[in-house]
Coordinates of C-alpha atoms and ligand atoms in Angstrom, one line a residue:
M1403 CA 70.4 27.1 144.8
R1404 CA 67.9 25.0 142.7
P1405 CA 69.2 24.6 139.3
R1406 CA 66.5 24.3 136.6
T1407 CA 64.9 20.8 135.9
A1408 CA 66.8 18.7 133.9
V1409 CA 65.5 18.6 130.4
R1410 CA 64.5 15.0 129.7
A1411 CA 65.9 15.2 126.4
G1412 CA 63.9 13.3 124.0
R1413 CA 61.0 10.7 124.1
R1414 CA 59.0 9.4 126.8
V1415 CA 59.2 5.5 126.3
G1416 CA 56.1 4.7 124.4
R1417 CA 53.5 2.5 125.5
F1418 CA 54.7 -1.1 125.0
T1419 CA 52.8 -2.4 122.0
G1420 CA 52.9 -6.1 123.4
V1421 CA 51.5 -5.6 126.6
T1422 CA 48.4 -6.9 127.4
S1423 CA 46.7 -4.2 129.0
L1424 CA 43.3 -3.2 130.3
E1425 CA 44.6 0.1 130.9
R1426 CA 45.7 0.6 127.4
L1427 CA 42.6 -0.8 126.0
L1428 CA 40.2 1.4 127.9
D1429 CA 42.7 4.6 127.0
E1430 CA 42.2 3.6 123.3
R1431 CA 38.4 3.4 123.6
L1432 CA 37.7 6.4 125.5
G1433 CA 40.7 8.2 123.9
A1434 CA 38.6 8.0 120.6
A1435 CA 35.4 9.0 122.2
F1436 CA 36.9 12.1 123.8
T1437 CA 38.6 13.0 120.8
A1438 CA 35.4 12.8 118.9
V1439 CA 33.5 14.8 121.6
A1440 CA 36.3 17.7 121.7
G1441 CA 37.4 17.6 118.2
E1442 CA 40.9 17.5 119.4
Q1443 CA 43.2 14.9 120.8
V1444 CA 42.5 14.2 124.4
D1445 CA 44.2 12.0 126.9
P1446 CA 41.2 10.3 128.7
A1447 CA 43.1 10.2 132.2
I1448 CA 42.3 6.6 133.0
R1449 CA 43.0 5.2 136.4
R1450 CA 42.2 2.6 139.0
S1451 CA 39.3 3.7 140.9
Q1452 CA 37.9 3.1 144.6
R1453 CA 34.4 3.1 143.5
A1454 CA 34.7 1.1 140.4
D1455 CA 37.6 -0.6 138.6
Y1456 CA 38.7 2.2 136.9
Q1457 CA 37.6 5.8 135.8
A1458 CA 38.3 8.2 133.5
D1459 CA 38.4 11.9 134.8
A1460 CA 39.1 13.8 131.5
A1461 CA 35.8 15.5 131.2
L1462 CA 36.6 18.0 134.3
S1463 CA 39.8 19.4 132.5
L1464 CA 38.0 19.4 129.3
A1465 CA 35.0 21.2 130.6
R1466 CA 37.2 24.2 131.9
R1467 CA 38.8 24.4 128.5
L1468 CA 35.7 24.2 126.5
R1469 CA 33.6 26.0 128.9
R1470 CA 31.0 23.3 128.9
N1471 CA 29.3 21.1 131.9
P1472 CA 31.6 18.3 132.5
R1473 CA 29.0 15.9 133.4
D1474 CA 27.2 16.5 129.8
I1475 CA 30.9 16.1 128.3
A1476 CA 31.2 12.9 130.1
A1477 CA 27.6 11.6 129.1
E1478 CA 28.4 12.3 125.6
V1479 CA 31.8 10.7 125.8
V1480 CA 29.8 7.5 127.3
R1481 CA 27.4 7.5 124.6
A1482 CA 30.3 7.7 121.7
A1483 CA 32.4 4.9 123.3
E1484 CA 32.5 1.6 122.2
L1485 CA 32.9 -0.5 125.3
D1486 CA 30.5 -3.0 125.3
D1487 CA 33.0 -5.7 125.0
L1488 CA 34.8 -4.7 127.9
C1489 CA 32.5 -3.1 130.3
E1490 CA 29.4 -4.2 132.3
T1491 CA 28.4 -1.0 133.4
V1492 CA 29.6 2.5 132.6
E1493 CA 28.4 5.5 134.5
V1494 CA 28.9 9.3 135.0
A1495 CA 29.3 10.0 138.6
G1496 CA 30.0 13.1 140.9
P1497 CA 31.0 16.2 139.1
G1498 CA 31.9 14.2 135.8
F1499 CA 33.8 11.3 136.5
I1500 CA 33.1 8.1 134.4
N1501 CA 33.2 5.0 136.2
L1502 CA 34.0 1.8 134.6
H1503 CA 33.0 -1.4 135.7
L1504 CA 34.5 -4.4 133.8
A1505 CA 32.8 -7.4 132.5
A1506 CA 33.4 -10.8 133.7
S1507 CA 33.8 -12.0 130.2
A1508 CA 36.1 -9.4 129.3
L1509 CA 38.4 -10.2 132.4
E1510 CA 38.2 -14.0 131.6
R1511 CA 39.2 -13.2 128.0
L1512 CA 42.2 -11.3 129.1
L1513 CA 43.0 -13.5 131.8
G1514 CA 43.3 -16.3 129.3
E1515 CA 45.5 -13.9 127.3
V1516 CA 48.0 -13.4 130.2
F1517 CA 47.5 -17.0 131.5
G1518 CA 49.1 -18.1 127.9
D1519 CA 51.9 -16.0 127.9
E1520 CA 55.0 -17.0 130.0
R1521 CA 55.8 -13.2 130.2
L1522 CA 52.2 -12.5 131.7
G1523 CA 51.5 -10.2 128.6
V1524 CA 54.6 -8.2 128.8
A1525 CA 56.6 -8.3 125.5
P1526 CA 59.9 -7.4 125.3
V1527 CA 60.5 -3.8 123.9
P1528 CA 60.4 -3.4 120.3
E1529 CA 63.4 -1.3 120.1
P1530 CA 65.9 -2.2 122.7
E1531 CA 68.3 0.3 124.0
V1532 CA 71.9 0.3 125.6
V1533 CA 71.4 1.4 129.1
V1534 CA 74.1 2.0 131.5
V1535 CA 73.5 1.5 135.1
D1536 CA 76.3 3.0 137.4
Y1537 CA 75.4 1.8 140.9
S1538 CA 76.9 0.6 144.1
G1539 CA 80.1 2.4 143.8
P1540 CA 81.8 1.8 147.3
N1541 CA 85.2 3.3 148.0
A1542 CA 88.4 0.9 148.3
A1543 CA 89.8 0.7 151.5
K1544 CA 86.7 1.8 153.2
E1545 CA 83.4 0.0 154.5
M1546 CA 80.6 0.2 152.2
H1547 CA 78.1 2.5 153.9
V1548 CA 74.4 2.1 153.9
G1549 CA 74.2 4.5 151.0
H1550 CA 76.1 2.1 149.0
L1551 CA 73.8 -0.6 150.0
R1552 CA 70.7 1.2 148.8
S1553 CA 72.6 2.3 145.4
T1554 CA 73.3 -1.6 145.1
I1555 CA 69.9 -2.7 145.8
I1556 CA 68.1 0.0 143.6
G1557 CA 70.7 -0.4 140.8
D1558 CA 70.2 -4.3 141.0
A1559 CA 66.8 -3.9 140.5
A1560 CA 66.8 -1.6 137.8
V1561 CA 69.2 -3.9 135.9
R1562 CA 66.9 -6.7 136.4
L1563 CA 63.8 -4.6 135.3
L1564 CA 65.4 -3.3 132.1
S1565 CA 67.1 -6.5 131.1
W1566 CA 63.7 -8.5 131.5
L1567 CA 62.1 -5.8 129.2
G1568 CA 64.7 -6.5 126.5
H1569 CA 67.2 -3.7 127.1
Q1570 CA 71.0 -4.2 126.8
V1571 CA 72.3 -3.4 130.2
V1572 CA 75.7 -2.5 131.3
R1573 CA 76.7 -2.3 134.8
Q1574 CA 79.2 -0.3 135.9
N1575 CA 80.6 -0.1 139.6
H1576 CA 82.4 3.1 139.7
I1577 CA 84.5 2.2 142.8
G1578 CA 86.4 5.1 144.6
D1579 CA 90.1 3.7 144.0
W1580 CA 92.0 6.8 143.1
G1581 CA 93.0 10.1 144.7
T1582 CA 94.9 11.5 147.6
P1583 CA 93.8 9.1 150.4
F1584 CA 95.6 6.3 148.6
G1585 CA 99.1 7.9 149.5
M1586 CA 98.3 7.6 153.2
L1587 CA 96.9 4.2 152.6
V1588 CA 99.9 2.8 150.7
E1589 CA 102.3 4.2 153.3
H1590 CA 100.1 2.6 156.0
L1591 CA 100.2 -0.7 154.2
L1592 CA 104.0 -0.5 154.0
D1593 CA 104.3 0.2 157.9
I1594 CA 102.3 -2.7 158.9
G1595 CA 103.5 -5.2 156.3
E1596 CA 101.8 -6.0 153.1
S1597 CA 100.6 -9.6 154.6
E1598 CA 99.1 -8.2 157.8
A1599 CA 97.3 -5.4 155.4
A1600 CA 96.1 -8.1 153.2
H1601 CA 94.7 -10.0 156.0
E1602 CA 93.0 -6.9 157.6
L1603 CA 91.3 -6.0 154.3
S1604 CA 90.5 -9.4 153.4
V1605 CA 88.5 -10.0 156.6
G1606 CA 86.4 -7.0 155.9
D1607 CA 88.3 -4.9 158.7
L1608 CA 88.4 -1.9 156.3
N1609 CA 87.1 0.7 158.7
A1610 CA 90.3 -0.3 161.2
F1611 CA 92.6 -0.2 158.4
Y1612 CA 91.5 3.2 157.1
R1613 CA 91.1 4.8 160.6
A1614 CA 94.5 3.8 161.5
A1615 CA 96.1 5.4 158.7
R1616 CA 94.2 8.4 159.1
V1617 CA 95.1 8.5 162.8
K1618 CA 98.6 8.6 161.8
F1619 CA 98.1 11.0 158.9
D1620 CA 96.5 13.6 161.4
A1621 CA 99.2 13.3 164.0
D1622 CA 102.5 12.6 162.3
E1623 CA 103.9 15.4 160.2
A1624 CA 106.5 13.1 158.7
F1625 CA 103.7 10.2 157.6
K1626 CA 101.9 13.4 156.2
E1627 CA 104.8 14.1 154.1
R1628 CA 105.4 10.4 153.1
S1629 CA 101.7 10.1 152.1
R1630 CA 102.0 13.2 149.9
L1631 CA 105.1 11.7 148.2
R1632 CA 103.4 8.5 147.7
V1633 CA 100.4 10.1 145.9
V1634 CA 103.0 11.8 143.5
R1635 CA 104.7 8.3 142.7
L1636 CA 101.2 6.6 142.5
Q1637 CA 100.4 9.1 139.9
A1638 CA 103.5 8.9 138.1
G1639 CA 103.1 5.2 137.6
D1640 CA 106.0 4.1 140.1
P1641 CA 105.8 0.2 139.7
T1642 CA 106.4 -0.8 143.5
T1643 CA 103.7 1.8 144.4
R1644 CA 101.1 0.9 141.7
R1645 CA 101.7 -2.9 143.1
L1646 CA 100.8 -1.9 146.3
W1647 CA 98.0 0.0 145.4
H1648 CA 96.6 -3.0 143.6
V1649 CA 96.9 -5.1 146.7
L1650 CA 94.8 -2.3 148.6
V1651 CA 92.2 -2.1 145.8
G1652 CA 92.1 -6.0 145.0
E1653 CA 91.6 -6.7 148.8
S1654 CA 88.9 -4.5 148.8
K1655 CA 87.2 -5.8 145.5
K1656 CA 87.4 -9.2 147.1
Y1657 CA 85.4 -8.0 149.9
F1658 CA 82.8 -6.1 148.1
L1659 CA 82.3 -9.6 145.9
T1660 CA 81.5 -11.2 149.2
V1661 CA 78.6 -8.5 150.1
Y1662 CA 77.3 -8.8 146.5
S1663 CA 77.3 -12.6 146.7
Q1664 CA 75.7 -12.4 150.2
L1665 CA 72.8 -10.1 148.6
G1666 CA 72.4 -11.9 145.8
V1667 CA 72.9 -8.9 143.3
L1668 CA 74.1 -9.3 139.7
L1669 CA 77.3 -7.3 140.2
T1670 CA 80.5 -9.3 139.2
E1671 CA 84.4 -8.8 139.1
A1672 CA 83.8 -7.5 135.3
D1673 CA 81.7 -4.7 136.5
F1674 CA 84.3 -3.0 138.4
R1675 CA 85.0 0.2 136.6
G1676 CA 86.5 2.5 139.0
E1677 CA 87.8 5.8 138.8
S1678 CA 91.2 4.9 138.1
S1679 CA 90.1 3.4 135.0
Y1680 CA 89.4 6.8 133.6
N1681 CA 92.9 8.2 134.3
D1682 CA 93.9 8.2 130.4
Q1683 CA 90.7 9.9 129.6
L1684 CA 90.8 13.2 131.9
G1685 CA 93.5 14.8 129.9
P1686 CA 91.7 14.5 126.7
V1687 CA 88.4 15.3 128.3
V1688 CA 89.9 18.7 129.6
D1689 CA 91.7 19.4 126.4
E1690 CA 88.1 18.7 124.6
L1691 CA 86.3 21.2 126.7
T1692 CA 89.0 23.7 126.5
E1693 CA 88.9 23.6 122.5
L1694 CA 85.1 24.1 122.8
G1695 CA 85.6 27.2 125.1
L1696 CA 83.9 25.8 128.0
L1697 CA 86.6 26.3 130.7
R1698 CA 87.7 29.4 132.4
L1699 CA 90.5 29.8 135.2
S1700 CA 89.2 30.7 138.6
D1701 CA 91.6 31.1 141.6
G1702 CA 94.0 29.1 139.6
A1703 CA 91.8 26.0 138.9
L1704 CA 90.3 25.2 135.6
C1705 CA 86.5 25.5 135.7
A1706 CA 83.3 24.9 133.8
F1707 CA 80.4 27.0 134.4
P1708 CA 77.4 25.3 133.3
E1709 CA 74.4 27.3 132.3
G1710 CA 71.8 27.5 135.1
F1711 CA 73.8 27.3 138.0
K1712 CA 74.2 29.9 140.7
N1713 CA 75.8 30.1 144.1
R1714 CA 73.9 31.9 147.0
D1715 CA 75.1 35.4 145.8
D1716 CA 73.6 34.7 142.3
E1717 CA 77.1 34.3 140.7
P1718 CA 77.8 31.5 138.2
L1719 CA 78.9 28.1 140.1
P1720 CA 82.3 26.4 139.1
L1721 CA 82.6 22.7 138.4
I1722 CA 86.4 22.3 139.0
V1723 CA 88.0 20.5 136.3
R1724 CA 91.3 20.8 136.9
K1725 CA 92.7 21.8 140.4
R1726 CA 95.3 24.5 141.1
D1727 CA 98.0 21.8 141.5
G1728 CA 97.1 20.3 138.2
G1729 CA 95.4 17.1 139.8
Y1730 CA 91.9 16.0 138.7
G1731 CA 89.2 15.4 141.0
Y1732 CA 85.7 13.6 141.1
A1733 CA 83.9 15.8 138.8
T1734 CA 86.4 15.4 135.9
T1735 CA 86.2 11.7 136.6
D1736 CA 82.3 12.0 136.0
L1737 CA 82.9 14.0 132.9
A1738 CA 85.0 11.3 131.4
T1739 CA 82.1 8.5 132.3
I1740 CA 79.6 10.4 130.8
R1741 CA 81.4 10.9 127.5
H1742 CA 82.8 7.3 127.5
R1743 CA 79.3 5.9 128.0
I1744 CA 77.8 7.7 125.3
R1745 CA 80.9 7.7 122.9
D1746 CA 82.2 4.2 123.3
L1747 CA 79.5 2.2 125.0
H1748 CA 76.8 3.7 122.7
A1749 CA 74.5 4.2 125.8
T1750 CA 71.1 6.1 125.0
R1751 CA 70.1 5.8 128.3
L1752 CA 72.7 6.6 131.5
L1753 CA 71.6 5.9 135.0
Y1754 CA 73.5 7.0 137.9
V1755 CA 72.2 5.6 140.9
V1756 CA 73.8 7.6 143.8
G1757 CA 72.3 9.3 147.0
L1758 CA 70.5 12.6 146.6
P1759 CA 73.3 14.6 148.3
Q1760 CA 75.0 14.3 144.7
Y1761 CA 72.2 15.8 142.8
Q1762 CA 73.8 18.9 142.0
H1763 CA 77.0 17.4 141.0
F1764 CA 75.2 15.0 138.5
E1765 CA 73.0 18.0 137.1
M1766 CA 76.0 19.9 136.6
I1767 CA 77.9 17.0 135.0
Y1768 CA 75.0 16.6 132.5
E1769 CA 74.9 20.3 131.8
V1770 CA 78.4 20.4 130.7
A1771 CA 78.0 17.4 128.9
R1772 CA 74.9 18.9 126.9
E1773 CA 77.1 22.0 126.4
A1774 CA 79.9 19.8 124.9
G1775 CA 77.3 18.3 122.7
W1776 CA 78.1 14.5 124.1
L1777 CA 74.4 14.4 125.7
R1778 CA 72.1 15.1 123.0
A1779 CA 68.4 13.7 122.4
P1780 CA 67.7 10.9 122.3
V1781 CA 70.6 10.1 124.8
R1782 CA 69.4 11.0 128.3
A1783 CA 71.2 11.0 131.7
E1784 CA 69.2 10.5 134.8
H1785 CA 70.4 10.7 138.5
I1786 CA 68.5 8.0 140.1
G1787 CA 68.6 9.5 143.7
H1788 CA 67.9 7.9 147.0
G1789 CA 67.4 9.0 150.4
S1790 CA 69.4 7.3 153.3
I1791 CA 68.9 4.6 155.9
L1792 CA 68.3 5.7 159.6
G1793 CA 69.0 4.0 162.7
A1794 CA 66.3 3.7 165.7
D1795 CA 67.5 7.2 166.6
G1796 CA 66.6 8.7 163.5
K1797 CA 70.1 9.4 162.5
M1798 CA 72.3 8.1 159.8
L1799 CA 72.9 4.3 160.7
R1800 CA 76.2 4.0 162.4
T1801 CA 77.8 2.0 164.9
R1802 CA 78.1 3.3 168.4
A1803 CA 81.7 4.3 167.7
G1804 CA 80.4 6.5 165.0
D1805 CA 81.7 4.3 162.0
S1806 CA 79.3 3.3 159.2
V1807 CA 78.0 -0.1 160.1
K1808 CA 79.5 -3.2 158.8
L1809 CA 77.2 -4.3 156.3
V1810 CA 77.9 -8.1 156.2
A1811 CA 77.1 -8.0 160.1
L1812 CA 74.0 -6.5 159.2
L1813 CA 72.9 -8.8 156.5
E1814 CA 73.9 -11.7 158.8
Q1815 CA 72.0 -10.5 161.6
A1816 CA 68.9 -10.3 159.0
V1817 CA 69.4 -13.8 157.8
S1818 CA 70.0 -15.2 161.3
R1819 CA 66.8 -13.8 162.5
A1820 CA 64.9 -15.0 159.7
A1821 CA 66.3 -18.5 160.6
D1822 CA 64.7 -17.8 163.9
V1823 CA 61.3 -17.1 162.7
I1824 CA 61.4 -20.0 160.3
A1825 CA 62.2 -22.3 162.9
V1826 CA 59.1 -21.4 164.9
K1827 CA 56.7 -21.3 161.9
N1828 CA 57.8 -24.3 160.2
P1829 CA 59.7 -26.9 162.4
G1830 CA 59.3 -29.5 159.9
L1831 CA 62.0 -28.1 157.6
D1832 CA 65.1 -29.8 157.0
A1833 CA 68.4 -27.9 158.0
Q1834 CA 69.4 -27.3 154.3
T1835 CA 65.9 -26.0 153.2
R1836 CA 65.7 -23.9 156.2
A1837 CA 69.1 -22.2 155.6
Q1838 CA 68.0 -21.5 152.1
V1839 CA 64.6 -20.0 153.0
A1840 CA 66.5 -18.1 155.9
Q1841 CA 68.7 -16.4 153.4
A1842 CA 65.6 -15.6 150.8
I1843 CA 63.7 -14.2 153.7
G1844 CA 66.2 -12.2 155.4
I1845 CA 67.8 -10.9 152.3
G1846 CA 64.6 -10.3 150.8
A1847 CA 63.4 -8.6 153.8
V1848 CA 66.3 -6.1 153.7
K1849 CA 65.7 -5.4 150.0
Y1850 CA 62.1 -4.9 150.2
A1851 CA 61.9 -2.5 152.9
D1852 CA 64.1 -0.3 151.0
L1853 CA 62.7 -0.7 147.5
S1854 CA 58.9 -0.5 148.8
T1855 CA 59.7 3.2 150.2
D1856 CA 59.7 5.9 147.6
R1857 CA 63.4 6.0 147.0
S1858 CA 63.8 9.6 147.5
K1859 CA 62.8 9.3 151.4
D1860 CA 64.8 8.0 154.0
Y1861 CA 63.7 5.2 155.9
V1862 CA 64.5 3.5 159.3
F1863 CA 66.4 0.2 159.4
D1864 CA 64.3 -2.1 161.6
L1865 CA 64.5 -5.7 161.5
D1866 CA 61.3 -6.4 163.4
R1867 CA 59.3 -4.5 160.8
M1868 CA 61.0 -5.9 158.0
L1869 CA 61.0 -9.5 158.9
A1870 CA 57.1 -9.2 160.0
F1871 CA 54.9 -11.7 158.2
D1872 CA 51.7 -9.0 158.0
G1873 CA 52.0 -5.7 156.5
N1874 CA 53.9 -4.5 153.3
T1875 CA 56.9 -6.9 153.8
A1876 CA 59.1 -9.4 151.7
P1877 CA 57.7 -12.3 154.0
Y1878 CA 54.0 -11.3 153.7
L1879 CA 54.4 -11.5 149.9
Q1880 CA 57.0 -14.6 149.9
Y1881 CA 54.3 -16.2 152.3
A1882 CA 51.4 -15.9 149.7
H1883 CA 53.6 -17.2 147.2
A1884 CA 54.6 -20.4 149.4
R1885 CA 51.1 -21.1 150.4
I1886 CA 50.0 -21.5 146.7
C1887 CA 52.9 -23.6 146.0
S1888 CA 51.6 -25.6 149.2
V1889 CA 48.0 -25.7 147.7
F1890 CA 49.5 -27.7 144.5
R1891 CA 51.6 -29.8 146.8
R1892 CA 48.5 -30.9 149.0
A1893 CA 46.5 -31.6 145.6
G1894 CA 49.3 -33.5 144.4
L1895 CA 49.1 -30.9 141.5
T1896 CA 52.2 -29.7 139.2
Y1897 CA 52.7 -26.2 138.2
P1898 CA 53.0 -24.3 136.0
V1899 CA 49.3 -25.1 135.0
A1900 CA 49.3 -25.9 131.2
A1901 CA 45.9 -24.4 130.2
A1902 CA 42.8 -23.3 131.9
D1903 CA 39.6 -21.8 131.5
I1904 CA 39.1 -19.0 134.0
R1905 CA 35.7 -18.0 135.1
I1906 CA 35.3 -15.2 137.4
G1907 CA 32.0 -15.5 139.8
E1908 CA 32.6 -14.3 143.4
P1909 CA 33.7 -10.7 144.1
E1910 CA 37.1 -12.0 145.4
E1911 CA 38.0 -13.6 142.3
R1912 CA 36.8 -10.5 140.3
H1913 CA 39.2 -8.1 142.5
L1914 CA 41.9 -11.0 142.1
A1915 CA 41.5 -10.8 138.3
V1916 CA 41.8 -7.1 137.9
Q1917 CA 45.0 -7.0 140.0
L1918 CA 46.5 -9.7 138.0
L1919 CA 45.6 -7.8 134.8
S1920 CA 47.3 -4.8 136.1
F1921 CA 50.9 -6.5 136.3
G1922 CA 51.9 -5.2 132.8
D1923 CA 50.5 -1.7 133.3
V1924 CA 52.3 -1.5 136.7
V1925 CA 55.8 -2.7 135.2
E1926 CA 55.5 -0.4 132.2
G1927 CA 54.5 2.4 134.5
I1928 CA 58.0 2.2 136.4
V1929 CA 60.2 2.0 133.4
D1930 CA 60.8 5.7 133.2
S1931 CA 60.6 6.6 136.7
L1932 CA 62.1 3.5 138.3
E1933 CA 59.9 4.0 141.3
F1934 CA 60.0 0.4 142.7
H1935 CA 58.0 1.2 145.6
R1936 CA 55.1 1.4 142.9
L1937 CA 55.9 -2.2 141.9
A1938 CA 56.2 -3.2 145.6
G1939 CA 52.8 -1.6 146.4
Y1940 CA 51.2 -3.3 143.5
L1941 CA 52.7 -6.7 144.7
F1942 CA 51.2 -6.0 148.1
S1943 CA 47.8 -5.4 146.9
L1944 CA 48.2 -8.4 144.7
A1945 CA 49.0 -10.4 147.8
T1946 CA 46.1 -9.0 149.7
A1947 CA 43.7 -9.8 146.8
F1948 CA 44.8 -13.3 146.9
T1949 CA 44.6 -13.8 150.6
N1950 CA 41.2 -12.6 150.6
F1951 CA 40.0 -14.8 147.6
Y1952 CA 41.9 -17.6 149.5
E1953 CA 39.9 -17.2 152.8
K1954 CA 36.5 -16.8 150.9
C1955 CA 36.6 -19.0 148.2
P1956 CA 37.2 -22.9 148.4
I1957 CA 39.8 -24.2 146.0
L1958 CA 40.2 -27.8 145.9
R1959 CA 36.9 -28.4 147.6
A1960 CA 35.1 -26.6 144.7
E1961 CA 33.1 -28.3 142.1
E1962 CA 34.4 -28.7 138.4
P1963 CA 34.8 -26.4 136.5
V1964 CA 35.2 -23.9 139.1
R1965 CA 38.0 -26.0 140.7
T1966 CA 40.0 -25.8 137.8
S1967 CA 39.5 -22.1 137.3
R1968 CA 40.6 -21.4 140.8
V1969 CA 43.4 -23.3 140.6
A1970 CA 44.6 -21.5 137.6
L1971 CA 44.0 -18.3 139.3
C1972 CA 46.2 -19.6 142.1
D1973 CA 49.0 -20.4 139.6
L1974 CA 48.8 -17.0 137.7
T1975 CA 49.2 -15.5 141.1
R1976 CA 52.0 -17.5 141.9
R1977 CA 53.8 -16.5 138.6
A1978 CA 52.7 -12.9 139.0
L1979 CA 54.2 -12.9 142.7
A1980 CA 57.6 -14.7 141.7
T1981 CA 58.0 -12.7 138.5
G1982 CA 57.4 -9.1 140.2
L1983 CA 59.7 -10.3 143.2
G1984 CA 62.3 -11.3 140.8
L1985 CA 62.4 -8.1 139.1
L1986 CA 63.1 -6.6 142.6
G1987 CA 65.9 -9.1 143.1
I1988 CA 64.1 -10.9 145.7
T1989 CA 63.6 -15.0 145.6
A1990 CA 60.5 -16.6 146.5
P1991 CA 60.9 -19.8 148.2
E1992 CA 58.3 -22.8 147.3
R1993 CA 58.2 -23.5 151.0
M1994 CA 58.7 -21.4 154.3
Ligands
LIG607 N1 82.3 6.3 145.1 C1 81.1 7.5 145.0 C2 80.9 7.5 146.7 O1 81.0 6.8 147.7 C3 79.9 7.1 144.5 C4 80.1 6.9 142.9 C5 78.9 7.0 142.1 N2 79.0 7.1 140.6 C6 79.8 8.0 139.9 N3 79.7 8.0 138.5 N4 80.0 9.1 140.5 O2 80.1 8.6 146.9

């Protein structure tokens, strides 16, 4: 079943007015020329080009509409466009592409602008929004699995990007801390004793704890019955049961916080807003939906039937809002999250960073929220879905016993492997620096492998590839950054460089300049889609452009004024790499 595509209620986030943007300048100039030629508003379809710096492709589609020759249209547009201050040559190519070669003087002028701005030409948004980011969301008393790792990494990047742009970001960690398993878990806790349980959980042995409880639950009828009664007492608010539940959830939170600090993500204690925190809102949510006439009884359960969702037999698909036994489930809680975030937090953009298998769950929640009138333009809710992480065997990453792998162990392994690599590459580093660098590289490698993959795809967890110093990896980017820092150290120069007259001569300088000037366009381009692999891909080509420049163009040995100009190009590259990696949650060490 495929529900109809989500209505992206409301606006496309507009082009930033404050961004120093080559793309926007070309867009404006060519847009005006196309519009003059066509007699109607035309998007010139500017993009980066293989053959030139940029190209504009709109003549082709316009020709079909106007029934004219595309090359003629393109030629007319070229004559009408005011591009003298930006382009050295503008030519019509192939069936009607317009190829744009930028003038060195324009690159120099714009680089000067970007250089002088500590935000690299990207101004904060003029109208900040309240954006809720729901991410990580592990389940208490259970090991975090790799799906939670992806959500944590992607959500953290979203938080950093949107905050950097000036939005008011509210982090929400929707941990699973409620529901039937907690009856069984509390009973198990009582069986083994509180202090033993606290110990197991705090050392992160959540799998063993959960498994032991599960085994008893499946094998022992009496235990099963005790568990059932325990859930009832938990829900009724029995003080002892609540206290024990607190121990379970509290120890799990402590464990999750150690994973977050190991990962260097921004989530804190204050961001936990688990399922249980919505308990009081579930009844009112159901009442409200009932009053609106959105619920129907089906097999004894109270259900919503959101418009547009059908099962395989083409019958309306239910979203269960109250189970037959009167209990509420995952869906009801998420209806409460969306209502709360819109109504109480006043968010206008809601992001749910959760694996793709929950796509339909969220689309149904959003549709019910629209029908209830909670979710209305300009407010929009988006499922930021992601694929999973696979082991070398191409299956979901798991231990040999079939458990989800212990995340802390995975991350420790990445850091210790990074330490080995560093010990060989740079034996001169003192122990403390080496430990810091290994942390930055190991964790950076894991995050970058995730963020550089299209998030809707799966990828294989392969430490060798992630930690490689060549290819599209964090260490490659971090190395380019550290290399620039070392140029400065060698020359006894300090950074950031205060002011500079940048001159573009060699082709490698030119190419690096065009890359540097795309920073704002790339960042702006991912605000809606949150496709971080585009930012990653950009940083990789920036680092590659820098490496080529570094190999072909002497820096410290160059004559003035070229030397100063090249030092400034280095510094701008360093800043772009550090800022870009920072948006991905990755640290760029100064030496490695
Ligand atoms: N605990 C859930 C899981 O492990 C993820 C929670 C995602 N957030 C939400 N609002 N449903 O699948």
